[in-house]
PDB file of C-alpha atoms in Angstrom:
ATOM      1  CA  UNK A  11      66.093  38.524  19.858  1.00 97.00           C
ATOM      2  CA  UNK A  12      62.624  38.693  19.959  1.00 99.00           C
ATOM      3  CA  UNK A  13      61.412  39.636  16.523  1.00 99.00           C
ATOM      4  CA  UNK A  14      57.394  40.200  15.287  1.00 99.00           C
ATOM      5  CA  UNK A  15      56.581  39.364  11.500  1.00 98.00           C
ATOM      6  CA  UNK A  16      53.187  39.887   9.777  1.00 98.00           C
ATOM      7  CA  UNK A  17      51.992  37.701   7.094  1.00 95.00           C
ATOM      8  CA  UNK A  18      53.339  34.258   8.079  1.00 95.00           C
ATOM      9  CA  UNK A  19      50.960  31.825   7.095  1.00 92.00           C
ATOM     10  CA  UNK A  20      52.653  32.091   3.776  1.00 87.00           C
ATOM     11  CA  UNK A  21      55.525  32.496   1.306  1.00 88.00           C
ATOM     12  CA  UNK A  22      58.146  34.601   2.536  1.00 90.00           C
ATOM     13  CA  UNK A  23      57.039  35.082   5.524  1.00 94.00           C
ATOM     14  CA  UNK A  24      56.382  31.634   6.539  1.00 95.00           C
ATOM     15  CA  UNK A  25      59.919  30.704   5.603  1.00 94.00           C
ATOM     16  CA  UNK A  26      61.454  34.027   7.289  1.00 96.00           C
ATOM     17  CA  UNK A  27      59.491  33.352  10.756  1.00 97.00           C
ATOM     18  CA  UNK A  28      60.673  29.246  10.473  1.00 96.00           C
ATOM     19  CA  UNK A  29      64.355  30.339   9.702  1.00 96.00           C
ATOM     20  CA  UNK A  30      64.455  32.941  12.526  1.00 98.00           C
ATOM     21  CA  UNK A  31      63.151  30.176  14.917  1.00 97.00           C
ATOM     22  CA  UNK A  32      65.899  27.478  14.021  1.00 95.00           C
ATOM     23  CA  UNK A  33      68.382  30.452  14.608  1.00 96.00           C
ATOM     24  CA  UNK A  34      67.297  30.675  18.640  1.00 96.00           C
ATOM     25  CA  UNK A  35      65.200  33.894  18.146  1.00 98.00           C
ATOM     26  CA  UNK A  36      61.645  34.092  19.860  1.00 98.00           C
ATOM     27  CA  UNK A  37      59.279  34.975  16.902  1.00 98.00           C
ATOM     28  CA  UNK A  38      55.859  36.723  17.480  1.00 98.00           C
ATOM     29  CA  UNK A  39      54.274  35.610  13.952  1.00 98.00           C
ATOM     30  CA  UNK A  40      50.488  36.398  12.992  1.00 98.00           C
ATOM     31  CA  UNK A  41      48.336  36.271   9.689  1.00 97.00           C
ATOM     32  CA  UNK A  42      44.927  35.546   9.103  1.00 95.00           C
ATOM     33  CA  UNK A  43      45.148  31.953   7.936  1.00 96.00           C
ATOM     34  CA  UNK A  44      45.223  30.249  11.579  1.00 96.00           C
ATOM     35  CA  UNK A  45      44.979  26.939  10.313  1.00 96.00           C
ATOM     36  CA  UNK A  46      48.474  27.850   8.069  1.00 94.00           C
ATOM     37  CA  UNK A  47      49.915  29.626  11.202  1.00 96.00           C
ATOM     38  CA  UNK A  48      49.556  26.091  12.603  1.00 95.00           C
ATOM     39  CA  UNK A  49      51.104  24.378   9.874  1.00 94.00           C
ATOM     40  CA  UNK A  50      54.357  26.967  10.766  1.00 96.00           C
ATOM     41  CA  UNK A  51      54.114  25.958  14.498  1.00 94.00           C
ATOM     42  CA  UNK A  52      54.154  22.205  13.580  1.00 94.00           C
ATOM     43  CA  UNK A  53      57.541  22.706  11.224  1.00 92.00           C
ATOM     44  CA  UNK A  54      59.367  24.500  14.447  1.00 91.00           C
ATOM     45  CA  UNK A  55      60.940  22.993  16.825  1.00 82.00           C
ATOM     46  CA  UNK A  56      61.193  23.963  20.457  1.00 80.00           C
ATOM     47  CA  UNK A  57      59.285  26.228  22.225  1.00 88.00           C
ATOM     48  CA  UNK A  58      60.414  30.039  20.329  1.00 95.00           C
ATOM     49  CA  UNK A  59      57.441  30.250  17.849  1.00 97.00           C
ATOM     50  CA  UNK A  60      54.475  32.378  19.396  1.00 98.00           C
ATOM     51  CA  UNK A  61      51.338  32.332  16.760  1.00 97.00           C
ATOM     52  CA  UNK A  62      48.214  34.365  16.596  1.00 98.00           C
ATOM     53  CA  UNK A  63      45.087  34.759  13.878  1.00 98.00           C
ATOM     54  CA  UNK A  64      44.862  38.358  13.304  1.00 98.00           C
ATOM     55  CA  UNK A  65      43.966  40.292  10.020  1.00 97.00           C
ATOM     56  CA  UNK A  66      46.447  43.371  10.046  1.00 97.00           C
ATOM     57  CA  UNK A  67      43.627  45.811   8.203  1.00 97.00           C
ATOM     58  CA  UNK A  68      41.066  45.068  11.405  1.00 98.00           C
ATOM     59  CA  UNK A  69      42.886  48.619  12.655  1.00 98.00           C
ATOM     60  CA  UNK A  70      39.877  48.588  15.629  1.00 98.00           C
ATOM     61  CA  UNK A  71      41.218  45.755  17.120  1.00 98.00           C
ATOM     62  CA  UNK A  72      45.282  46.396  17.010  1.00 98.00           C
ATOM     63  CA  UNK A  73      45.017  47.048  21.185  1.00 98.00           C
ATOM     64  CA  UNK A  74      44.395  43.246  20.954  1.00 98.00           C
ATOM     65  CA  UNK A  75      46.971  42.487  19.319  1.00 98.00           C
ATOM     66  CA  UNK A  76      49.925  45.094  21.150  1.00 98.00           C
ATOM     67  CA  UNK A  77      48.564  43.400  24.166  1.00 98.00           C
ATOM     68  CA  UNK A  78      48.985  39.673  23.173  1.00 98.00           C
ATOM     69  CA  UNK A  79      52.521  40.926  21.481  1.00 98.00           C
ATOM     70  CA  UNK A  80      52.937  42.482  25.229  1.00 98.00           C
ATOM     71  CA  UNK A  81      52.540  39.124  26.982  1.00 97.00           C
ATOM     72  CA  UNK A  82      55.370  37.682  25.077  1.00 97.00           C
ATOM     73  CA  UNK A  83      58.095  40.198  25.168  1.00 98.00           C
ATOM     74  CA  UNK A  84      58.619  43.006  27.495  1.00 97.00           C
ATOM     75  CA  UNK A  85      60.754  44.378  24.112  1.00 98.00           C
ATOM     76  CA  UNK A  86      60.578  43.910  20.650  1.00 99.00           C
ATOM     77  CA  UNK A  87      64.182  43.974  18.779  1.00 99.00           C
ATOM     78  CA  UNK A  88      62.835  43.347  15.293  1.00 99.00           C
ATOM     79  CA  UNK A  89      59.377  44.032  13.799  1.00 99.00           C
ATOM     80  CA  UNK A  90      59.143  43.125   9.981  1.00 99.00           C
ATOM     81  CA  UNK A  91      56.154  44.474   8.185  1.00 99.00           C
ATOM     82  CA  UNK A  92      56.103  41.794   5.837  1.00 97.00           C
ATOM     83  CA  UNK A  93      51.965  41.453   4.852  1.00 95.00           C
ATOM     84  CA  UNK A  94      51.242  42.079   1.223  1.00 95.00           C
ATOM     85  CA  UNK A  95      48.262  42.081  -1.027  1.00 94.00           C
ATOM     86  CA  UNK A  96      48.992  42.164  -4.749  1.00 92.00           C
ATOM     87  CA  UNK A  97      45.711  43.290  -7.006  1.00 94.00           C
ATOM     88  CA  UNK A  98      46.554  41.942 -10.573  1.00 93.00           C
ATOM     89  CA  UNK A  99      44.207  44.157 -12.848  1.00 95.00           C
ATOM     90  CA  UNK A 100      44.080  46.629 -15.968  1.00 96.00           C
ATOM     91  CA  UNK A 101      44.388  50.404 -14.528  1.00 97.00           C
ATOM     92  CA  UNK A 102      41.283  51.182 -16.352  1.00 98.00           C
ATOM     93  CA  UNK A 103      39.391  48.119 -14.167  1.00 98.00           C
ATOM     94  CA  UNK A 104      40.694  48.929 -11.003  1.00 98.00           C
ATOM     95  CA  UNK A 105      37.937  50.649  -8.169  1.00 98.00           C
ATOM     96  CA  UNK A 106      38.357  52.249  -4.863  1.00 98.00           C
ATOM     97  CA  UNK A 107      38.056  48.709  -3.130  1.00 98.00           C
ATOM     98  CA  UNK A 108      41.178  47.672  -4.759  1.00 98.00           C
ATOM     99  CA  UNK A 109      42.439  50.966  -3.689  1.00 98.00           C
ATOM    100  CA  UNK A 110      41.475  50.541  -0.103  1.00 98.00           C
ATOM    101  CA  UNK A 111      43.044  46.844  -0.094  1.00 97.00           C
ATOM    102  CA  UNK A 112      46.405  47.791  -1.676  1.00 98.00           C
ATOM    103  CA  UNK A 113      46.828  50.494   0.611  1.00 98.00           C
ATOM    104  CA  UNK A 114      45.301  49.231   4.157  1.00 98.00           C
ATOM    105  CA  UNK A 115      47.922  46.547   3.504  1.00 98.00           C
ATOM    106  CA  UNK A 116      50.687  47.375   2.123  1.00 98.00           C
ATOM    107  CA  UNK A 117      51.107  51.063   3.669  1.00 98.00           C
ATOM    108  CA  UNK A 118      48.535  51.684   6.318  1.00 99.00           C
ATOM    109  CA  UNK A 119      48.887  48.497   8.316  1.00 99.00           C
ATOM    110  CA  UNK A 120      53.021  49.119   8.235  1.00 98.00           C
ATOM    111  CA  UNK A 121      52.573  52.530   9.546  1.00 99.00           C
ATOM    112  CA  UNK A 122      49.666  51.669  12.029  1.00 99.00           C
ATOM    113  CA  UNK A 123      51.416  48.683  13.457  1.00 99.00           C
ATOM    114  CA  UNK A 124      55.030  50.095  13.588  1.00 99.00           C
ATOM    115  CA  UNK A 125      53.867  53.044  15.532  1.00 98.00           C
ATOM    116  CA  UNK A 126      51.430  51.054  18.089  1.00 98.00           C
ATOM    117  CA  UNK A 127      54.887  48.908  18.552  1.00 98.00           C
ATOM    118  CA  UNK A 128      56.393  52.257  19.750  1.00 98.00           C
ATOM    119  CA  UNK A 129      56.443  51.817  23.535  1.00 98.00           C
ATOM    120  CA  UNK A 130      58.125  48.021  23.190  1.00 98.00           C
ATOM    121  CA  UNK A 131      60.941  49.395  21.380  1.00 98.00           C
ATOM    122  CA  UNK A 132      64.180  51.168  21.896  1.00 96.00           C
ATOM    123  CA  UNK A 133      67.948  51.526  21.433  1.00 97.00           C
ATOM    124  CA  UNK A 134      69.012  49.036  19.191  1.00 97.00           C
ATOM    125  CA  UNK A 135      65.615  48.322  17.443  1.00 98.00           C
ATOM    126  CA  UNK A 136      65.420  47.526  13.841  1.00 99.00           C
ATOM    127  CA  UNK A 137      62.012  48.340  11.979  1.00 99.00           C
ATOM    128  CA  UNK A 138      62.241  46.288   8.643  1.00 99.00           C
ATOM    129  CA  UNK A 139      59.453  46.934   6.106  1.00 99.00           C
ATOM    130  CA  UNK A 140      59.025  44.765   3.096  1.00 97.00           C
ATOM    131  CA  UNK A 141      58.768  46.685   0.022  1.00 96.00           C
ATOM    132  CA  UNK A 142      58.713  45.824  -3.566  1.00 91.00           C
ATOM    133  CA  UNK A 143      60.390  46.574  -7.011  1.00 83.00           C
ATOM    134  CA  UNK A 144      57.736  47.497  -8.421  1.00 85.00           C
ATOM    135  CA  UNK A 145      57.758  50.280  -5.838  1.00 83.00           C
ATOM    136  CA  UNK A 146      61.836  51.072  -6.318  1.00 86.00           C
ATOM    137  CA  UNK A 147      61.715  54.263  -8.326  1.00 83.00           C
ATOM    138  CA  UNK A 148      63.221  53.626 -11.728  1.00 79.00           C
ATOM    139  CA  UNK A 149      62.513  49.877 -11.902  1.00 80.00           C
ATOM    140  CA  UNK A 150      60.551  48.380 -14.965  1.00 77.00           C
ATOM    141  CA  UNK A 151      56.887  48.349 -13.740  1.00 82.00           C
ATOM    142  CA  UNK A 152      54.884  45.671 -14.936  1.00 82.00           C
ATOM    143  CA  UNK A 153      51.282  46.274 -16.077  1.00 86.00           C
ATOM    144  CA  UNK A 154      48.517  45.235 -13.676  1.00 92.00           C
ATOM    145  CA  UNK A 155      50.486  46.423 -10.585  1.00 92.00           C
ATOM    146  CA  UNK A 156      49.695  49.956 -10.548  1.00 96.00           C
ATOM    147  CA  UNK A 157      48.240  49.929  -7.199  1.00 97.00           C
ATOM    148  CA  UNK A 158      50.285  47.327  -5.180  1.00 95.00           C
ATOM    149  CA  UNK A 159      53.453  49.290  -6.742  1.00 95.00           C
ATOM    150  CA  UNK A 160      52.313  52.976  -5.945  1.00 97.00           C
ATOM    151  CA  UNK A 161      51.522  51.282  -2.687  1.00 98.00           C
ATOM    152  CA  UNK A 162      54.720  49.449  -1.698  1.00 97.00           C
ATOM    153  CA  UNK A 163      56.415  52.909  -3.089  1.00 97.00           C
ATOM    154  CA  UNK A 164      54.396  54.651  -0.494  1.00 98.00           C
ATOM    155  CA  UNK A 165      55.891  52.288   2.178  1.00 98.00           C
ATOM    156  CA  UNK A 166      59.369  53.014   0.714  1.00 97.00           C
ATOM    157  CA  UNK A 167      59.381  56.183   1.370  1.00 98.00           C
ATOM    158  CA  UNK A 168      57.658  55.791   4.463  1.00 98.00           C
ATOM    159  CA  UNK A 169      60.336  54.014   5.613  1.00 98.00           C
ATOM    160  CA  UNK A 170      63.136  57.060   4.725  1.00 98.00           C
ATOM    161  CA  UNK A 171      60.572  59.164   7.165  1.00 98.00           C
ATOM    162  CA  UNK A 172      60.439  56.772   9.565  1.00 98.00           C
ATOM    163  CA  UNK A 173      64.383  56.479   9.944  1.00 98.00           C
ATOM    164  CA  UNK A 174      64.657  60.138  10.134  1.00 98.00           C
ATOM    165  CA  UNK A 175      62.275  60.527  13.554  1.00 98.00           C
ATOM    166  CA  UNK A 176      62.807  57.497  15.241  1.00 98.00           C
ATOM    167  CA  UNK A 177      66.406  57.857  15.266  1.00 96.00           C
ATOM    168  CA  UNK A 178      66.218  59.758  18.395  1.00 95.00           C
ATOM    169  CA  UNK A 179      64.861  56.931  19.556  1.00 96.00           C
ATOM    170  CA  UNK A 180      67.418  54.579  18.844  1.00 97.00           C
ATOM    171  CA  UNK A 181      65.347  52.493  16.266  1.00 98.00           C
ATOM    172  CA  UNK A 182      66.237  51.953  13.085  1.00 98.00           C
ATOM    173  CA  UNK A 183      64.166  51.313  10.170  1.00 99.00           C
ATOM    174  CA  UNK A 184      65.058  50.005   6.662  1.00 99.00           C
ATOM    175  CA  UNK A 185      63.207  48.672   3.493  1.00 98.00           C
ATOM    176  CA  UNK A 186      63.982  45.546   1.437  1.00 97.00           C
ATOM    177  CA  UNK A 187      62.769  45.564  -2.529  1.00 93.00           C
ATOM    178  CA  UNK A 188      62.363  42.556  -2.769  1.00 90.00           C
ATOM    179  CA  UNK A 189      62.504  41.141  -6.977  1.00 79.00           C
ATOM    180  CA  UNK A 190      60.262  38.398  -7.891  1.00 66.00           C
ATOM    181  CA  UNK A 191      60.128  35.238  -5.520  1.00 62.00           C
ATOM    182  CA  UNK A 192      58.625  31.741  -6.261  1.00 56.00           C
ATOM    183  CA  UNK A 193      55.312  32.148  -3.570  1.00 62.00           C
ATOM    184  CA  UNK A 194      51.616  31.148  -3.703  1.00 65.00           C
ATOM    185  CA  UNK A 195      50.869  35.261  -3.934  1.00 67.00           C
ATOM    186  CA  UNK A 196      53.010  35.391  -7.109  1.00 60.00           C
ATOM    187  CA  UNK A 197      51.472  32.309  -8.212  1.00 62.00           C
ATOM    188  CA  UNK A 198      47.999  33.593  -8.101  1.00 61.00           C
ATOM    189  CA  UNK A 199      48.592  36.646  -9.928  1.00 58.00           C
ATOM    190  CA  UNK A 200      50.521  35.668 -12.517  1.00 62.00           C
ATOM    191  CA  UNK A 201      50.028  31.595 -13.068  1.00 61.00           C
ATOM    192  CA  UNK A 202      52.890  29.865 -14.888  1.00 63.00           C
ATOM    193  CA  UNK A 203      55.733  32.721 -13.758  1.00 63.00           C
ATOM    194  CA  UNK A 204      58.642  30.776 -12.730  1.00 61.00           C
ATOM    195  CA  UNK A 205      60.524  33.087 -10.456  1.00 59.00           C
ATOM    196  CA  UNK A 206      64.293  33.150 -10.113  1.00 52.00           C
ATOM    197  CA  UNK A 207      64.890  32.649  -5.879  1.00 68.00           C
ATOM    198  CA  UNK A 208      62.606  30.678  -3.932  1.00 68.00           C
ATOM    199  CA  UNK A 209      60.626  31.877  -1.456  1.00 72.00           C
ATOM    200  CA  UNK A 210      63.269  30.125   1.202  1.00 75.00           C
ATOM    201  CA  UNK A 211      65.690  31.881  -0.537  1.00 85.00           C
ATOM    202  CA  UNK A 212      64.461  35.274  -0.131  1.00 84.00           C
ATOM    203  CA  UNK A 213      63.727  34.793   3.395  1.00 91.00           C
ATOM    204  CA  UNK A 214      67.231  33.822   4.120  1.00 93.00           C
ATOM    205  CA  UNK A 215      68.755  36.957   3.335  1.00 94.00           C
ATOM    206  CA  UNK A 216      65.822  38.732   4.761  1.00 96.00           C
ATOM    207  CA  UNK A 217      66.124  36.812   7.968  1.00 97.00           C
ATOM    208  CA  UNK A 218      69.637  37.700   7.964  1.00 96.00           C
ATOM    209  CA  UNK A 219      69.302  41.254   7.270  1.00 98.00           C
ATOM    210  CA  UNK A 220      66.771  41.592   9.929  1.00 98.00           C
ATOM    211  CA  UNK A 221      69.083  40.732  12.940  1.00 97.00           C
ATOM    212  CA  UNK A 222      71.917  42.446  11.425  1.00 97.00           C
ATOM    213  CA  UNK A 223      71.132  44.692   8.541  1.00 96.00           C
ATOM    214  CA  UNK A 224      70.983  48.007  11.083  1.00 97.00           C
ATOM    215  CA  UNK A 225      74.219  47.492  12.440  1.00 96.00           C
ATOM    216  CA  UNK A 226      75.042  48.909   8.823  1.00 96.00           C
ATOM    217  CA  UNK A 227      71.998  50.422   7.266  1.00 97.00           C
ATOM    218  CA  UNK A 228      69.503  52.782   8.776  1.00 98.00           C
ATOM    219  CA  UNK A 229      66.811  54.600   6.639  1.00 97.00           C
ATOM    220  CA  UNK A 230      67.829  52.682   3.082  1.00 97.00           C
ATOM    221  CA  UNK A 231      65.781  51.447   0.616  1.00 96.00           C
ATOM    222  CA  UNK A 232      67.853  48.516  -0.991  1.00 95.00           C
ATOM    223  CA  UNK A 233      66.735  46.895  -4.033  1.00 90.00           C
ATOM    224  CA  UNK A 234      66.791  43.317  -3.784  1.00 84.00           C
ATOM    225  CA  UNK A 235      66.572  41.613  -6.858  1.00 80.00           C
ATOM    226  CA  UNK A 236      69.094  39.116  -9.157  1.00 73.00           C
ATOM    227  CA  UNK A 237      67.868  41.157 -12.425  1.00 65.00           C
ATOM    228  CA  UNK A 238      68.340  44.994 -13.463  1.00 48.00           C
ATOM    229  CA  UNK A 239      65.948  46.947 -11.709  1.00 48.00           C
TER     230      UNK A 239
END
């Protein structure tokens, strides 16, 4: 398949982009960090792994990016909107910048990207966005997340909209909420957390369920987590 993830210089995404690799798939993966992106390239082997330094909220330049994406694959199977940024901060200290981060990240780049992606994809696509609990309604909400969780909710839902008019299409889309993982994003924002999966292990199931998960899901929002939401 040939599959596009966002935010692989990192965490999840790093290991999700290296997994899909060792499986056979040709993997388009960009982030900002280049020289991390090259860290990924040096841990795969063969030729599948296709890397570029891009920084998803740079929405001016996305014809840059469709066209280097373009170059690759004349058709994109699986695009996983997996870029996050997590603001850690009292609701009472939070400002429209962390507003505008939370949201150019974890929504607008997601529904900016997936719809330039459009005219590369068809029957049998799968669209898999990478949500949160903290966006899952119902879940325990932690303080200091108010914005990355009302954000990843917005992408939730996004997702149930997306399902709904690109069906006609033949794409699928789904959303993963993921529970707390052991990466260098969780790390930051709350030091000392010890997390119960492992970054690898996340990305295995989300590797999996990105090749697969639309031959049985399309339009879900599945809570992904080892604890009671």
């Amino acid at each position: 398949m040939n599959i596009v993830i966002s935010g692989a210089s990192s965490g999840i995404g790093f290991e999700v982009a290296k997994q899909l690799v060792a499986l056979g798939h040709q993997v388009f993966a960009f982030a900002r960090n280049e020289n991390r992106l090259k860290d990924l390239q040096k841990e795969c082997d063969g030729d599948g792994l296709f890397i570029y330094a891009f920084d998803i909220t740079e929405f001016d330049h996305y014809p840059e990016l469709i066209s280097r994406i373009s170059t690759k694959f004349s058709k994109v199977d699986v695009l996983i909107n997996n870029a996050g940024a997590l603001v850690n901060k009292p609701f009472e200290q939070l400002n429209l910048k962390d507003f505008g981060t939370s949201f150019s990240v974890n929504t607008k780049a997601p529904f900016y990207l997936s719809q330039q992606l459009l005219p590369l994809m068809g029957e049998g696509s799968h669209i898999l966005n990478i949500s949160s609990m903290g966006g899952y309604q119902g879940s325990s909400k932690f303080p200091g997340l108010s914005l990355y969780s009302a954000s990843k909710g917005a992408l939730s839902i996004l997702s149930e909209c997306m399902a709904e008019e690109l069906g006609e299409k033949g794409i699928k889309v789904n959303c993963l909420a993921l529970g707390a993982a052991q990466t260098e994003m969780l790390e930051k924002a709350f030091p000392g957390y010890q997390a119960p999966l492992s970054a690898n292990e996340m990305a295995e199931f989300i590797s999996d369920f990105a090749i697969n998960g639309h031959r049985y899901f399309n339009g879900k929002i599945l809570p992904i987590s080892v604890s009671t939401p």
